[in-house]
mmCIF file of C-alpha atoms in Angstrom:
data_model
loop_
_atom_site.group_PDB
_atom_site.id
_atom_site.type_symbol
_atom_site.label_atom_id
_atom_site.label_comp_id
_atom_site.label_asym_id
_atom_site.label_seq_id
_atom_site.Cartn_x
_atom_site.Cartn_y
_atom_site.Cartn_z
ATOM 1 C CA MET S 1 152.087 111.483 -37.378
ATOM 2 C CA ASN S 2 150.832 112.951 -34.446
ATOM 3 C CA ASP S 3 147.531 110.756 -32.964
ATOM 4 C CA ILE S 4 147.512 111.697 -28.802
ATOM 5 C CA THR S 5 146.012 114.171 -27.590
ATOM 6 C CA LEU S 6 146.516 115.560 -23.876
ATOM 7 C CA ASN S 7 144.793 113.316 -21.617
ATOM 8 C CA PHE S 8 144.812 116.664 -19.426
ATOM 9 C CA ALA S 9 144.138 119.632 -21.857
ATOM 10 C CA SER S 10 140.669 120.505 -19.933
ATOM 11 C CA ILE S 11 143.034 121.646 -17.043
ATOM 12 C CA LEU S 12 146.205 123.138 -18.738
ATOM 13 C CA THR S 13 144.939 126.656 -19.031
ATOM 14 C CA GLU S 14 145.875 129.152 -17.513
ATOM 15 C CA SER S 15 142.289 130.211 -15.156
ATOM 16 C CA THR S 16 142.395 126.794 -13.775
ATOM 17 C CA ILE S 17 145.952 126.300 -13.048
ATOM 18 C CA SER S 18 145.558 129.760 -11.189
ATOM 19 C CA SER S 19 142.545 128.718 -9.476
ATOM 20 C CA ILE S 20 144.391 125.227 -8.542
ATOM 21 C CA ALA S 21 147.157 127.195 -7.086
ATOM 22 C CA LEU S 22 145.167 129.487 -4.968
ATOM 23 C CA GLN S 23 143.011 126.389 -3.815
ATOM 24 C CA TYR S 24 145.942 124.562 -2.623
ATOM 25 C CA GLY S 25 148.252 127.334 -1.413
ATOM 26 C CA PHE S 26 150.458 126.758 -3.923
ATOM 27 C CA THR S 27 153.116 130.059 -4.516
ATOM 28 C CA ASP S 28 154.397 128.951 -8.150
ATOM 29 C CA LYS S 29 151.757 128.415 -10.486
ATOM 30 C CA SER S 30 154.234 127.359 -13.078
ATOM 31 C CA THR S 31 155.258 124.384 -10.580
ATOM 32 C CA VAL S 32 151.491 123.264 -10.677
ATOM 33 C CA GLU S 33 151.251 123.390 -14.672
ATOM 34 C CA LYS S 34 155.202 120.854 -14.306
ATOM 35 C CA PHE S 35 153.072 118.946 -11.967
ATOM 36 C CA ILE S 36 150.296 118.101 -14.148
ATOM 37 C CA MET S 37 152.572 117.764 -17.155
ATOM 38 C CA ASP S 38 154.750 115.189 -15.492
ATOM 39 C CA TYR S 39 151.769 112.801 -14.699
ATOM 40 C CA GLU S 40 150.680 113.962 -18.422
ATOM 41 C CA MET S 41 154.158 112.893 -19.841
ATOM 42 C CA HIS S 42 154.273 109.699 -17.429
ATOM 43 C CA HIS S 43 151.392 108.446 -18.918
ATOM 44 C CA HIS S 44 152.632 108.477 -22.865
ATOM 45 C CA ILE S 45 156.199 107.219 -21.838
ATOM 46 C CA THR S 46 155.033 104.211 -20.108
ATOM 47 C CA ASP S 47 152.988 103.353 -22.700
ATOM 48 C CA VAL S 48 155.840 102.297 -24.682
ATOM 49 C CA VAL S 49 158.568 101.492 -22.471
ATOM 50 C CA GLU S 50 158.810 99.244 -19.188
ATOM 51 C CA CYS S 51 159.386 101.624 -16.017
ATOM 52 C CA VAL S 52 159.659 101.833 -12.426
ATOM 53 C CA THR S 53 158.495 104.947 -11.137
ATOM 54 C CA ARG S 54 160.980 106.844 -8.756
ATOM 55 C CA GLY S 55 161.382 109.909 -7.284
ATOM 56 C CA GLY S 56 159.242 113.185 -6.181
ATOM 57 C CA MET S 57 156.081 111.001 -8.303
ATOM 58 C CA CYS S 58 155.527 108.864 -5.731
ATOM 59 C CA MET S 59 155.645 110.866 -2.515
ATOM 60 C CA PRO S 60 151.767 111.495 -2.666
ATOM 61 C CA PHE S 61 150.772 107.562 -2.637
ATOM 62 C CA HIS S 62 153.086 107.315 0.338
ATOM 63 C CA THR S 63 150.969 110.191 2.664
ATOM 64 C CA ALA S 64 148.208 110.143 4.921
ATOM 65 C CA ALA S 65 145.984 111.198 2.282
ATOM 66 C CA LEU S 66 146.284 111.977 -1.805
ATOM 67 C CA GLU S 67 146.600 115.547 -1.308
ATOM 68 C CA ALA S 68 148.828 117.783 -3.164
ATOM 69 C CA LYS S 69 151.432 118.829 -0.742
ATOM 70 C CA ARG S 70 154.712 118.762 -2.172
ATOM 71 C CA LEU S 71 154.931 119.215 -5.851
ATOM 72 C CA SER S 72 157.534 117.974 -8.393
ATOM 73 C CA ILE S 73 158.569 119.131 -11.806
ATOM 74 C CA ASP S 74 160.438 115.624 -12.463
ATOM 75 C CA ILE S 75 159.786 112.368 -13.758
ATOM 76 C CA ASP S 76 162.540 109.661 -12.408
ATOM 77 C CA LEU S 77 162.201 106.410 -14.354
ATOM 78 C CA MET S 78 163.794 102.889 -13.525
ATOM 79 C CA THR S 79 163.584 100.718 -16.930
ATOM 80 C CA PRO S 80 165.241 96.899 -17.464
ATOM 81 C CA GLU S 81 165.582 98.606 -21.260
ATOM 82 C CA THR S 82 169.277 99.965 -22.611
ATOM 83 C CA VAL S 83 169.979 103.625 -22.957
ATOM 84 C CA ASN S 84 169.825 102.800 -27.180
ATOM 85 C CA THR S 85 166.396 101.914 -26.677
ATOM 86 C CA ILE S 86 164.991 104.840 -24.583
ATOM 87 C CA GLU S 87 166.963 106.936 -27.072
ATOM 88 C CA GLN S 88 164.708 105.805 -29.922
ATOM 89 C CA ILE S 89 161.695 106.079 -27.755
ATOM 90 C CA MET S 90 162.127 109.783 -26.834
ATOM 91 C CA ASN S 91 163.314 110.634 -29.938
ATOM 92 C CA ASN S 92 159.955 109.120 -31.506
ATOM 93 C CA LEU S 93 157.864 110.373 -28.988
ATOM 94 C CA PRO S 94 157.354 114.211 -30.459
ATOM 95 C CA SER S 95 156.022 112.425 -34.148
ATOM 96 C CA ARG S 96 152.742 111.141 -31.550
ATOM 97 C CA ILE S 97 152.492 114.247 -29.562
ATOM 98 C CA SER S 98 152.188 117.543 -31.631
ATOM 99 C CA GLU S 99 152.349 119.242 -28.620
ATOM 100 C CA ILE S 100 156.037 118.409 -26.863
ATOM 101 C CA ASN S 101 159.360 118.723 -28.024
ATOM 102 C CA CYS S 102 161.781 116.131 -26.441
ATOM 103 C CA GLN S 103 165.355 116.945 -26.268
ATOM 104 C CA LYS S 104 168.181 115.024 -24.965
ATOM 105 C CA ILE S 105 170.640 116.491 -22.058
ATOM 106 C CA ASN S 106 173.961 116.663 -22.973
ATOM 107 C CA ALA S 107 175.442 118.355 -19.888
ATOM 108 C CA VAL S 108 179.285 120.530 -19.882
ATOM 109 C CA ASN S 109 179.751 118.165 -16.650
ATOM 110 C CA PRO S 110 177.385 114.969 -16.523
ATOM 111 C CA TYR S 111 176.305 113.310 -13.699
ATOM 112 C CA PRO S 112 179.014 109.841 -14.230
ATOM 113 C CA LEU S 113 176.033 107.104 -14.447
ATOM 114 C CA ASP S 114 176.771 105.396 -17.441
ATOM 115 C CA ASN S 115 172.940 104.044 -17.460
ATOM 116 C CA LEU S 116 171.608 107.175 -16.981
ATOM 117 C CA ILE S 117 170.140 109.328 -19.625
ATOM 118 C CA SER S 118 168.203 112.705 -19.196
ATOM 119 C CA TYR S 119 165.765 114.793 -21.447
ATOM 120 C CA ARG S 120 163.944 118.320 -21.791
ATOM 121 C CA VAL S 121 160.226 117.925 -22.217
ATOM 122 C CA HIS S 122 158.946 121.351 -23.868
ATOM 123 C CA PHE S 123 155.948 122.413 -24.282
ATOM 124 C CA ASP S 124 154.033 125.685 -24.853
ATOM 125 C CA SER S 125 152.751 126.892 -21.573
ATOM 126 C CA CYS S 126 149.376 127.756 -20.846
ATOM 127 C CA LEU S 127 150.924 130.687 -18.382
ATOM 128 C CA GLY S 128 152.859 131.654 -21.103
ATOM 129 C CA GLY S 129 156.244 130.813 -23.455
ATOM 130 C CA LYS S 130 158.023 127.646 -23.327
ATOM 131 C CA LYS S 131 158.466 125.411 -20.521
ATOM 132 C CA PHE S 132 160.030 121.709 -19.902
ATOM 133 C CA ILE S 133 160.140 118.313 -16.998
ATOM 134 C CA LYS S 134 162.939 116.909 -17.246
ATOM 135 C CA VAL S 135 162.788 113.025 -17.712
ATOM 136 C CA ASP S 136 165.680 110.695 -16.111
ATOM 137 C CA PHE S 137 165.636 107.065 -16.871
ATOM 138 C CA PHE S 138 167.922 104.774 -14.995
ATOM 139 C CA CYS S 139 168.665 102.271 -17.472
ATOM 140 C CA ASP S 140 169.467 98.731 -17.505
ATOM 141 C CA VAL S 141 168.368 97.875 -13.973
ATOM 142 C CA ASN S 142 167.007 94.585 -13.452
ATOM 143 C CA THR S 143 167.064 93.959 -9.273
ATOM 144 C CA SER S 144 164.066 92.610 -7.449
ATOM 145 C CA LEU S 145 162.957 95.897 -5.504
ATOM 146 C CA ASP S 146 159.554 95.787 -3.480
ATOM 147 C CA THR S 147 156.888 97.973 -5.643
ATOM 148 C CA LEU S 148 153.428 98.734 -5.595
ATOM 149 C CA THR S 149 150.780 99.309 -8.333
ATOM 150 C CA ILE S 150 148.639 102.851 -8.491
ATOM 151 C CA PRO S 151 145.320 101.940 -10.451
ATOM 152 C CA SER S 152 144.381 104.213 -12.915
ATOM 153 C CA GLY S 153 141.760 106.442 -11.933
ATOM 154 C CA THR S 154 143.397 107.347 -8.077
ATOM 155 C CA HIS S 155 142.394 110.697 -7.382
ATOM 156 C CA LEU S 156 145.283 113.319 -6.823
ATOM 157 C CA PHE S 157 143.815 116.456 -5.712
ATOM 158 C CA ALA S 158 143.450 118.357 -9.039
ATOM 159 C CA PHE S 159 142.701 115.090 -11.309
ATOM 160 C CA ASP S 160 142.693 111.697 -11.617
ATOM 161 C CA THR S 161 145.581 109.501 -12.812
ATOM 162 C CA THR S 162 145.031 107.819 -16.524
ATOM 163 C CA LYS S 163 147.058 104.611 -16.491
ATOM 164 C CA ASP S 164 148.314 102.446 -13.778
ATOM 165 C CA MET S 165 151.683 103.347 -12.494
ATOM 166 C CA THR S 166 154.195 100.719 -10.986
ATOM 167 C CA ILE S 167 155.844 103.099 -8.426
ATOM 168 C CA LEU S 168 158.557 102.240 -5.811
ATOM 169 C CA SER S 169 156.962 101.144 -2.250
ATOM 170 C CA LYS S 170 157.277 103.405 0.764
ATOM 171 C CA GLY S 171 160.730 101.175 2.275
ATOM 172 C CA THR S 172 162.454 101.183 -1.566
ATOM 173 C CA LEU S 173 161.509 104.874 -1.818
ATOM 174 C CA LEU S 174 163.282 106.011 1.307
ATOM 175 C CA ALA S 175 166.453 103.981 0.361
ATOM 176 C CA ASP S 176 166.738 105.238 -3.229
ATOM 177 C CA LYS S 177 166.290 108.950 -1.422
ATOM 178 C CA ILE S 178 168.848 108.899 1.002
ATOM 179 C CA THR S 179 171.003 107.713 -1.414
ATOM 180 C CA THR S 180 170.864 111.135 -3.144
ATOM 181 C CA LEU S 181 172.211 112.777 -0.159
ATOM 182 C CA GLY S 182 175.858 111.316 -0.500
ATOM 183 C CA LEU S 183 176.933 114.770 -1.730
ATOM 184 C CA GLY S 184 179.840 114.657 -4.064
ATOM 185 C CA THR S 185 179.673 111.068 -4.480
ATOM 186 C CA ILE S 186 176.790 109.214 -5.585
ATOM 187 C CA GLY S 187 174.429 111.431 -4.675
ATOM 188 C CA LEU S 188 173.250 114.946 -5.827
ATOM 189 C CA LYS S 189 175.748 118.025 -6.978
ATOM 190 C CA PRO S 190 176.027 119.889 -3.837
ATOM 191 C CA THR S 191 175.076 122.926 -6.298
ATOM 192 C CA ARG S 192 171.266 121.743 -6.592
ATOM 193 C CA GLN S 193 170.634 123.737 -3.170
ATOM 194 C CA THR S 194 166.938 123.193 -3.488
ATOM 195 C CA GLU S 195 166.984 119.914 -4.530
ATOM 196 C CA ILE S 196 168.886 119.064 -1.243
ATOM 197 C CA ALA S 197 166.535 120.475 1.140
ATOM 198 C CA LYS S 198 163.422 118.264 -0.651
ATOM 199 C CA GLN S 199 165.301 115.005 -0.519
ATOM 200 C CA VAL S 200 165.537 115.865 3.584
ATOM 201 C CA TYR S 201 162.067 116.234 3.540
ATOM 202 C CA ASP S 202 161.055 113.359 1.604
ATOM 203 C CA VAL S 203 163.085 111.205 3.472
ATOM 204 C CA GLY S 204 161.603 112.686 7.007
ATOM 205 C CA VAL S 205 158.031 112.226 6.028
ATOM 206 C CA LEU S 206 158.917 108.828 4.387
ATOM 207 C CA ILE S 207 160.762 108.020 7.715
ATOM 208 C CA LYS S 208 157.422 109.128 10.214
ATOM 209 C CA SER S 209 155.157 107.290 8.553
ATOM 210 C CA SER S 210 157.195 103.760 8.227
ATOM 211 C CA SER S 211 156.721 100.740 9.846
ATOM 212 C CA LEU S 212 158.899 98.244 10.958
ATOM 213 C CA THR S 213 158.318 95.891 7.548
ATOM 214 C CA ASP S 214 159.055 99.857 5.613
ATOM 215 C CA ILE S 215 162.385 99.904 7.645
ATOM 216 C CA GLU S 216 163.513 96.564 6.968
ATOM 217 C CA SER S 217 162.585 97.264 3.534
ATOM 218 C CA ALA S 218 164.886 100.338 3.324
ATOM 219 C CA LEU S 219 167.652 98.723 4.991
ATOM 220 C CA ASP S 220 167.475 96.181 2.190
ATOM 221 C CA ALA S 221 166.814 98.277 -0.723
ATOM 222 C CA PHE S 222 170.001 100.703 0.143
ATOM 223 C CA MET S 223 172.186 97.730 -0.391
ATOM 224 C CA GLN S 224 170.905 96.771 -3.572
ATOM 225 C CA LEU S 225 170.314 100.275 -4.991
ATOM 226 C CA THR S 226 173.633 101.698 -3.837
ATOM 227 C CA GLN S 227 175.418 98.735 -5.505
ATOM 228 C CA VAL S 228 173.693 99.163 -8.920
ATOM 229 C CA LYS S 229 174.551 102.670 -8.624
ATOM 230 C CA ILE S 230 178.568 102.065 -7.732
ATOM 231 C CA ASP S 231 178.419 99.583 -10.378
ATOM 232 C CA HIS S 232 177.822 102.384 -12.995
ATOM 233 C CA PHE S 233 179.529 105.347 -11.744
ATOM 234 C CA ASP S 234 182.568 106.473 -13.366
ATOM 235 C CA HIS S 235 184.957 106.587 -10.390
ATOM 236 C CA THR S 236 188.417 105.490 -9.617
ATOM 237 C CA PRO S 237 188.718 103.641 -7.465
ATOM 238 C CA ARG S 238 185.435 102.385 -7.670
ATOM 239 C CA TYR S 239 183.391 103.498 -4.397
ATOM 240 C CA THR S 240 182.161 100.836 -1.539
ATOM 241 C CA LEU S 241 179.410 100.488 0.207
ATOM 242 C CA SER S 242 181.317 102.532 3.432
ATOM 243 C CA ASP S 243 182.291 105.435 1.213
ATOM 244 C CA ILE S 244 178.704 106.130 0.100
ATOM 245 C CA VAL S 245 177.538 105.794 3.757
ATOM 246 C CA LYS S 246 180.067 108.089 5.098
ATOM 247 C CA SER S 247 179.626 110.607 2.338
ATOM 248 C CA ILE S 248 175.635 110.303 3.359
ATOM 249 C CA ASP S 249 177.154 110.476 7.092
ATOM 250 C CA ASP S 250 179.419 113.213 6.396
ATOM 251 C CA SER S 251 177.439 115.270 4.059
ATOM 252 C CA VAL S 252 174.228 115.349 6.652
ATOM 253 C CA SER S 253 176.713 116.040 9.707
ATOM 254 C CA GLY S 254 177.248 118.992 7.427
ATOM 255 C CA PHE S 255 173.597 120.720 7.770
ATOM 256 C CA ILE S 256 173.528 120.453 11.860
ATOM 257 C CA ASN S 257 174.244 123.680 13.829
ATOM 258 C CA LEU S 258 174.800 122.645 17.388
ATOM 259 C CA GLN S 259 176.546 126.122 18.531
ATOM 260 C CA ASN S 260 173.941 128.614 20.365
ATOM 261 C CA ALA S 261 171.078 126.017 19.707
ATOM 262 C CA ILE S 262 169.967 122.811 17.990
ATOM 263 C CA SER S 263 169.367 124.156 14.723
ATOM 264 C CA ILE S 264 170.848 123.664 10.888
ATOM 265 C CA THR S 265 173.516 125.901 9.624
ATOM 266 C CA THR S 266 172.940 129.105 7.365
ATOM 267 C CA VAL S 267 174.086 127.795 4.008
ATOM 268 C CA HIS S 268 171.346 124.635 4.937
ATOM 269 C CA GLU S 269 169.023 127.294 6.148
ATOM 270 C CA SER S 270 169.020 128.947 2.595
ATOM 271 C CA ARG S 271 168.271 125.669 0.980
ATOM 272 C CA PHE S 272 165.110 124.884 2.978
ATOM 273 C CA ASN S 273 163.811 128.710 2.621
ATOM 274 C CA SER S 274 164.062 128.053 -0.900
ATOM 275 C CA PHE S 275 162.484 124.528 -1.492
ATOM 276 C CA GLN S 276 159.674 125.515 1.231
ATOM 277 C CA GLY S 277 158.699 128.785 -1.467
ATOM 278 C CA THR S 278 158.676 126.465 -4.694
ATOM 279 C CA TYR S 279 157.730 123.162 -4.002
ATOM 280 C CA LEU S 280 155.477 122.778 -0.702
ATOM 281 C CA SER S 281 151.603 124.186 -0.025
ATOM 282 C CA LYS S 282 151.302 127.150 2.029
ATOM 283 C CA THR S 283 148.754 124.843 3.715
ATOM 284 C CA ILE S 284 151.428 123.136 5.194
ATOM 285 C CA ASN S 285 152.789 123.986 8.601
ATOM 286 C CA TYR S 286 156.659 123.179 7.469
ATOM 287 C CA LYS S 287 158.248 125.277 10.038
ATOM 288 C CA LYS S 288 162.420 125.280 10.050
ATOM 289 C CA THR S 289 162.225 123.153 13.792
ATOM 290 C CA GLU S 290 160.531 120.428 11.994
ATOM 291 C CA HIS S 291 163.254 120.610 9.246
ATOM 292 C CA VAL S 292 165.664 120.107 12.340
ATOM 293 C CA THR S 293 163.985 117.051 13.310
ATOM 294 C CA ASP S 294 163.931 115.335 10.031
ATOM 295 C CA VAL S 295 167.935 116.539 9.639
ATOM 296 C CA LEU S 296 168.137 114.313 12.878
ATOM 297 C CA LEU S 297 166.558 111.368 11.544
ATOM 298 C CA VAL S 298 168.259 111.368 8.523
ATOM 299 C CA LYS S 299 171.755 111.519 10.699
ATOM 300 C CA ILE S 300 170.177 108.516 12.892
ATOM 301 C CA PHE S 301 168.775 106.679 9.771
ATOM 302 C CA VAL S 302 172.188 106.646 8.522
ATOM 303 C CA GLN S 303 174.236 105.848 11.711
ATOM 304 C CA HIS S 304 171.969 102.596 11.463
ATOM 305 C CA LEU S 305 173.161 101.791 8.112
ATOM 306 C CA GLN S 306 176.846 101.833 9.202
ATOM 307 C CA HIS S 307 175.307 99.168 11.676
ATOM 308 C CA LEU S 308 174.436 96.860 9.111
ATOM 309 C CA LEU S 309 177.622 97.664 7.571
ATOM 310 C CA ASN S 310 179.311 96.481 10.944
ATOM 311 C CA GLY S 311 177.436 93.233 10.650
ATOM 312 C CA ASP S 312 174.247 93.844 12.578
ATOM 313 C CA PRO S 313 171.477 91.592 11.274
ATOM 314 C CA ILE S 314 168.562 93.758 9.353
ATOM 315 C CA SER S 315 166.027 92.572 11.723
ATOM 316 C CA TYR S 316 168.021 93.663 14.991
ATOM 317 C CA VAL S 317 169.213 97.373 12.924
ATOM 318 C CA ALA S 318 165.178 97.906 11.946
ATOM 319 C CA ARG S 319 164.037 97.022 15.167
ATOM 320 C CA SER S 320 166.269 99.635 17.021
ATOM 321 C CA PHE S 321 165.553 102.265 14.856
ATOM 322 C CA SER S 322 161.581 101.491 14.419
ATOM 323 C CA ASP S 323 162.288 101.818 18.287
ATOM 324 C CA ILE S 324 163.530 105.284 18.190
ATOM 325 C CA LEU S 325 160.273 106.362 16.121
ATOM 326 C CA SER S 326 157.800 104.699 18.313
ATOM 327 C CA THR S 327 159.649 106.949 21.210
ATOM 328 C CA LEU S 328 160.025 110.092 19.306
ATOM 329 C CA ASN S 329 156.010 109.622 18.150
ATOM 330 C CA ASN S 330 155.063 109.288 22.156
ATOM 331 C CA LEU S 331 156.862 112.254 23.213
ATOM 332 C CA ASN S 332 153.044 114.107 23.113
ATOM 333 C CA SER S 333 151.288 111.827 25.937
ATOM 334 C CA ILE S 334 154.046 112.411 28.169
ATOM 335 C CA ASN S 335 152.523 113.442 31.498
ATOM 336 C CA SER S 336 155.594 116.258 32.558
ATOM 337 C CA PRO S 337 157.520 117.162 29.537
ATOM 338 C CA ALA S 338 159.844 119.084 31.986
ATOM 339 C CA ASP S 339 160.689 116.135 33.811
ATOM 340 C CA TYR S 340 161.301 114.120 31.234
ATOM 341 C CA ARG S 341 163.661 116.696 29.455
ATOM 342 C CA THR S 342 165.805 116.830 32.732
ATOM 343 C CA SER S 343 166.489 113.050 32.346
ATOM 344 C CA LEU S 344 167.206 113.332 29.144
ATOM 345 C CA ILE S 345 169.548 115.632 30.185
ATOM 346 C CA ASP S 346 171.401 113.751 33.114
ATOM 347 C CA GLU S 347 171.685 111.071 30.139
ATOM 348 C CA PHE S 348 174.140 113.308 28.400
ATOM 349 C CA PRO S 349 178.157 112.690 29.197
ATOM 350 C CA ASN S 350 179.529 115.662 30.726
ATOM 351 C CA SER S 351 181.968 116.001 27.652
ATOM 352 C CA LEU S 352 180.138 117.464 24.377
ATOM 353 C CA PRO S 353 180.845 118.855 21.319
ATOM 354 C CA PHE S 354 178.669 122.071 22.583
ATOM 355 C CA LYS S 355 177.311 123.685 25.212
ATOM 356 C CA LYS S 356 174.869 121.674 27.173
ATOM 357 C CA ASN S 357 172.667 124.212 28.273
ATOM 358 C CA ILE S 358 171.499 124.813 24.790
ATOM 359 C CA LEU S 359 169.536 121.619 25.786
ATOM 360 C CA ASN S 360 167.695 123.464 28.062
ATOM 361 C CA GLY S 361 165.857 125.223 25.245
ATOM 362 C CA GLY S 362 165.424 122.985 22.408
ATOM 363 C CA LYS S 363 162.344 121.637 21.422
ATOM 364 C CA LEU S 364 162.034 118.226 23.114
ATOM 365 C CA ASP S 365 162.236 115.985 20.494
ATOM 366 C CA HIS S 366 165.532 117.492 19.078
ATOM 367 C CA VAL S 367 166.763 116.422 22.567
ATOM 368 C CA LEU S 368 165.496 113.334 22.407
ATOM 369 C CA LEU S 369 167.263 112.555 19.137
ATOM 370 C CA LEU S 370 170.090 114.309 19.735
ATOM 371 C CA LYS S 371 170.890 111.951 22.524
ATOM 372 C CA TYR S 372 170.177 109.269 20.002
ATOM 373 C CA MET S 373 172.863 110.455 17.593
ATOM 374 C CA LEU S 374 175.345 110.971 19.875
ATOM 375 C CA SER S 375 175.290 107.199 21.406
ATOM 376 C CA ASN S 376 175.012 105.430 18.116
ATOM 377 C CA ASP S 377 173.869 102.427 19.882
ATOM 378 C CA LEU S 378 171.361 99.863 18.507
ATOM 379 C CA ARG S 379 168.414 99.837 20.706
ATOM 380 C CA LEU S 380 167.740 96.317 21.538
#
């Protein structure tokens, strides 16, 4: 029996979605509609199953203001429930909500996690035709990860949330998103081009606003989450933590281009352009140069993960990375940027894997981060 009405029915109309897209600078109206449907379906799913929210739905709650800057079209949930329990819940959901239909995804080449189950939730789009959002359940997960509760009624640009949400803390979300960049191992499939740039953006946003406590939490959570994924991942021989850190490092290194300037590769620039046009508000002046900064920050963070694996205490590793962030944030207050650039360049070794003259024209933050990346030392 269908006994549930949609909470956001009044704004899921063509005129309202078009108005929201125009007001907040989004090019793709369909993505705006799916973003709102994410929160609609999140309410109904978490009404009947214990879940912690991961992924892009958490991002608005970890920014300086609860504004629509980066949209999400998926729901990512972590639950202690079994795959069988989730299947029963999702099979029953359409009987309670007449506007939807749930379809389990049986991919030809499924992601090889035995505790991951995915659904497409189909709905009649107010923009015309059928649309769907994707819901991923990471099942059988019992950890002591840091979370926080977002109270019902929290305002998100065009609507108020309708139910308390348990989401990953900033540090834990950062750790979870870092693991997605292990392309070809436990991370994204290399073919998911737009997703790769989106994860780099998210990690950059989280890193640049992180406190020392957040960084410590991220380092600890990375070890926990990665081990959980390894334990459920279908791969022989079983991956190790070192394998995963190396795969993330190799992936991120493959985004960087140092031939004629401090930049990103042509392939990754294409990912960036696709992500920017689909998910980001035009009110955000997120340029390619800032994306380069984010790629370099991710690379340095992964190097710090390697220090952690090598036995350095979390407190030391976190303090080192936090010190780098502090130096980066203070660049705007330097009295003589030209002199500071010269002093930075002097600290580079004579033998480099690129032409040293690219340091003369590169953004100052790129030069600083490249120096840290090449030194790969803890700042203690």
